[in-house]
Backbone as a chain_set.jsonl record, in Angstrom:
{"seq": "MLGAVALVVRHTGLGLVMRAVAADPRSAGLSGVRVGRVLALGWGAASAVGALSGVLLAPCCSWSRP", "coords": {"N": [[10.407, 25.879, 43.138], [9.173, 28.346, 43.055], [11.17, 29.873, 44.179], [13.13, 29.797, 42.177], [11.886, 31.225, 40.125], [11.671, 33.706, 41.393], [14.391, 34.343, 41.661], [15.15, 34.633, 38.964], [13.533, 36.799, 38.184], [14.41, 38.844, 39.87], [17.216, 39.028, 39.618], [18.26, 39.055, 37.018], [18.847, 40.301, 33.698], [16.664, 39.9, 32.053], [14.614, 39.76, 33.931], [14.659, 42.39, 34.855], [13.818, 43.764, 32.571], [11.26, 42.657, 32.294], [10.033, 43.585, 34.639], [10.133, 46.33, 34.109], [8.416, 46.539, 31.901], [6.068, 45.681, 33.1], [5.635, 47.743, 34.932], [5.442, 50.127, 33.399], [4.489, 50.0, 30.325], [4.59, 51.71, 28.061], [6.72, 53.534, 28.51], [8.79, 51.683, 28.721], [8.771, 50.675, 26.133], [9.508, 52.982, 24.718], [12.081, 53.111, 25.564], [13.35, 51.242, 24.119], [12.705, 48.603, 24.531], [11.257, 45.623, 23.459], [8.104, 45.391, 23.791], [5.889, 43.734, 23.191], [7.133, 41.277, 22.696], [8.293, 40.755, 25.191], [5.995, 40.561, 26.781], [4.788, 38.307, 25.604], [6.732, 36.4, 26.204], [6.584, 36.444, 28.988], [3.932, 35.497, 29.413], [4.24, 32.975, 28.293], [6.16, 31.849, 30.017], [4.701, 31.853, 32.401], [2.705, 30.041, 31.715], [4.226, 27.724, 31.374], [5.197, 27.321, 33.993], [2.771, 26.886, 35.3], [1.914, 24.536, 33.991], [3.958, 22.759, 34.721], [3.561, 22.731, 37.48], [1.047, 21.499, 37.571], [1.715, 18.961, 36.569], [3.411, 18.064, 38.585], [1.68, 17.995, 40.767], [-0.341, 16.248, 40.036], [0.039, 13.386, 40.558], [-0.443, 13.156, 43.331], [-2.929, 14.188, 43.758], [-4.985, 12.961, 42.384], [-8.15, 12.383, 40.869], [-9.172, 9.967, 40.266], [-8.811, 7.87, 42.051], [-9.148, 4.6, 43.412]], "CA": [[10.066, 26.445, 41.853], [8.923, 29.765, 43.281], [12.474, 30.491, 44.397], [13.801, 29.957, 40.886], [11.223, 32.33, 39.43], [12.069, 34.934, 42.086], [15.781, 34.64, 41.297], [15.183, 35.123, 37.581], [12.899, 38.112, 38.096], [15.14, 39.856, 40.635], [18.669, 39.098, 39.436], [18.703, 38.935, 35.632], [18.424, 41.367, 32.793], [15.299, 39.582, 31.624], [13.727, 40.164, 35.016], [14.607, 43.851, 34.852], [12.975, 44.169, 31.444], [9.884, 42.269, 32.601], [9.527, 44.521, 35.642], [9.939, 47.621, 33.454], [7.202, 46.445, 31.095], [4.934, 45.593, 34.018], [5.428, 49.037, 35.568], [4.989, 51.125, 32.421], [4.828, 49.476, 28.996], [4.9, 52.765, 27.098], [8.088, 54.003, 28.779], [9.708, 50.608, 28.361], [8.84, 50.659, 24.671], [10.294, 54.137, 24.279], [13.472, 52.844, 25.928], [13.899, 50.254, 23.205], [12.294, 47.252, 24.901], [10.183, 45.074, 22.621], [7.081, 45.109, 24.79], [5.112, 42.559, 22.772], [7.948, 40.08, 22.876], [8.437, 40.522, 26.631], [4.702, 40.081, 27.259], [4.626, 36.925, 25.14], [7.649, 35.576, 26.992], [6.021, 36.35, 30.334], [2.784, 34.588, 29.379], [4.768, 31.626, 28.05], [6.796, 31.373, 31.247], [3.623, 31.569, 33.355], [2.072, 28.795, 31.268], [5.147, 26.621, 31.657], [5.197, 27.091, 35.438], [1.48, 26.273, 35.615], [1.908, 23.159, 33.506], [4.854, 21.986, 35.575], [2.87, 22.551, 38.762], [0.03, 20.48, 37.369], [2.366, 17.655, 36.435], [3.932, 17.658, 39.892], [0.577, 17.764, 41.696], [-1.263, 15.226, 39.541], [0.122, 12.08, 41.215], [-0.961, 13.15, 44.702], [-4.282, 14.756, 43.814], [-5.763, 12.345, 41.318], [-9.576, 12.181, 41.164], [-9.569, 8.624, 39.874], [-8.345, 6.865, 43.007], [-10.191, 3.619, 43.73]], "C": [[9.839, 27.953, 41.994], [10.232, 30.514, 43.504], [13.222, 30.734, 43.097], [13.19, 31.113, 40.096], [11.63, 33.66, 40.061], [13.501, 35.323, 41.741], [15.88, 35.214, 39.89], [14.639, 36.547, 37.514], [13.732, 39.19, 38.793], [16.592, 40.048, 40.222], [19.146, 38.915, 37.999], [18.234, 40.132, 34.819], [17.012, 41.152, 32.289], [14.296, 40.009, 32.683], [13.571, 41.675, 35.078], [13.683, 44.352, 33.744], [11.513, 43.827, 31.72], [9.27, 43.209, 33.637], [9.276, 45.893, 35.04], [8.661, 47.618, 32.628], [5.968, 46.384, 31.982], [4.619, 46.955, 34.639], [4.866, 50.066, 34.589], [5.389, 50.67, 31.014], [5.229, 50.558, 27.991], [6.329, 53.269, 27.281], [9.115, 52.938, 28.418], [9.872, 50.528, 26.849], [9.656, 51.809, 24.128], [11.773, 53.975, 24.601], [14.11, 51.771, 25.059], [13.543, 48.819, 23.53], [11.172, 46.816, 23.963], [9.078, 44.547, 23.54], [6.276, 43.864, 24.427], [5.865, 41.262, 22.998], [8.097, 39.735, 24.365], [7.123, 40.001, 27.214], [4.461, 38.63, 26.843], [5.517, 35.977, 25.928], [7.13, 35.388, 28.415], [4.835, 35.397, 30.396], [3.237, 33.151, 29.143], [5.413, 31.036, 29.293], [5.744, 31.033, 32.297], [2.905, 30.27, 32.996], [2.941, 27.589, 31.583], [5.183, 26.296, 33.146], [3.887, 26.436, 35.864], [1.406, 24.826, 35.176], [2.799, 22.267, 34.368], [4.233, 21.738, 36.946], [1.791, 21.484, 38.657], [0.611, 19.086, 37.263], [2.871, 17.162, 37.783], [2.819, 17.347, 40.889], [-0.344, 16.617, 41.284], [-1.142, 13.891, 40.266], [-0.506, 12.068, 42.623], [-2.407, 13.622, 44.798], [-5.191, 14.177, 42.739], [-7.198, 12.114, 41.759], [-10.009, 10.753, 40.894], [-9.027, 7.541, 40.814], [-9.475, 5.885, 43.323], [-10.594, 3.652, 45.194]], "O": [[10.268, 28.734, 41.145], [10.383, 31.656, 43.068], [13.875, 31.765, 42.936], [13.911, 31.89, 39.469], [11.903, 34.629, 39.352], [13.794, 36.503, 41.548], [16.614, 36.175, 39.657], [15.226, 37.406, 36.855], [13.752, 40.336, 38.343], [17.154, 41.12, 40.446], [20.326, 38.644, 37.78], [17.336, 40.87, 35.223], [16.251, 42.105, 32.118], [13.243, 40.559, 32.36], [12.477, 42.182, 35.325], [12.87, 45.251, 33.957], [10.624, 44.62, 31.413], [8.104, 43.584, 33.517], [8.311, 46.561, 35.412], [7.904, 48.589, 32.652], [4.936, 46.971, 31.655], [3.451, 47.28, 34.848], [3.925, 50.79, 34.914], [6.507, 50.932, 30.57], [6.112, 50.338, 27.162], [7.065, 53.413, 26.305], [10.178, 53.245, 27.877], [10.98, 50.337, 26.346], [10.419, 51.635, 23.178], [12.622, 54.621, 23.986], [15.278, 51.431, 25.244], [14.031, 47.901, 22.871], [10.241, 47.58, 23.711], [9.122, 43.405, 23.999], [6.016, 43.027, 25.291], [5.29, 40.268, 23.442], [8.035, 38.566, 24.746], [7.134, 39.097, 28.05], [3.986, 37.821, 27.64], [5.099, 34.874, 26.278], [7.228, 34.298, 28.978], [4.735, 34.583, 31.314], [2.682, 32.218, 29.724], [5.231, 29.855, 29.59], [5.877, 30.036, 33.006], [2.54, 29.493, 33.878], [2.438, 26.551, 32.013], [5.199, 25.124, 33.524], [3.89, 25.53, 36.697], [0.893, 23.978, 35.907], [2.422, 21.144, 34.701], [4.37, 20.649, 37.504], [1.642, 20.657, 39.557], [0.054, 18.134, 37.81], [2.771, 15.974, 38.089], [3.006, 16.51, 41.773], [-1.059, 16.074, 42.127], [-2.176, 13.297, 40.572], [-1.047, 11.044, 43.041], [-3.037, 13.458, 45.843], [-6.082, 14.869, 42.245], [-7.444, 11.697, 42.891], [-11.118, 10.369, 41.264], [-8.812, 6.407, 40.386], [-10.626, 6.292, 43.483], [-11.46, 2.885, 45.614]]}, "num_chains": 1, "name": "protein.A"}
């Protein structure tokens, strides 16, 4: 999963825009990047990765084992 995220961030246009916003939101905005939209997308992607991690870890780390 981490490899897929790294590939997206390093080798796609979306990753380039996300890195630009992370480095300097004002400059990215002046370059025509919709900073609010990119931030929302980044938070949504982070939430999705966290949720998927929880789903994958839940079967092996359950607190309700007898």
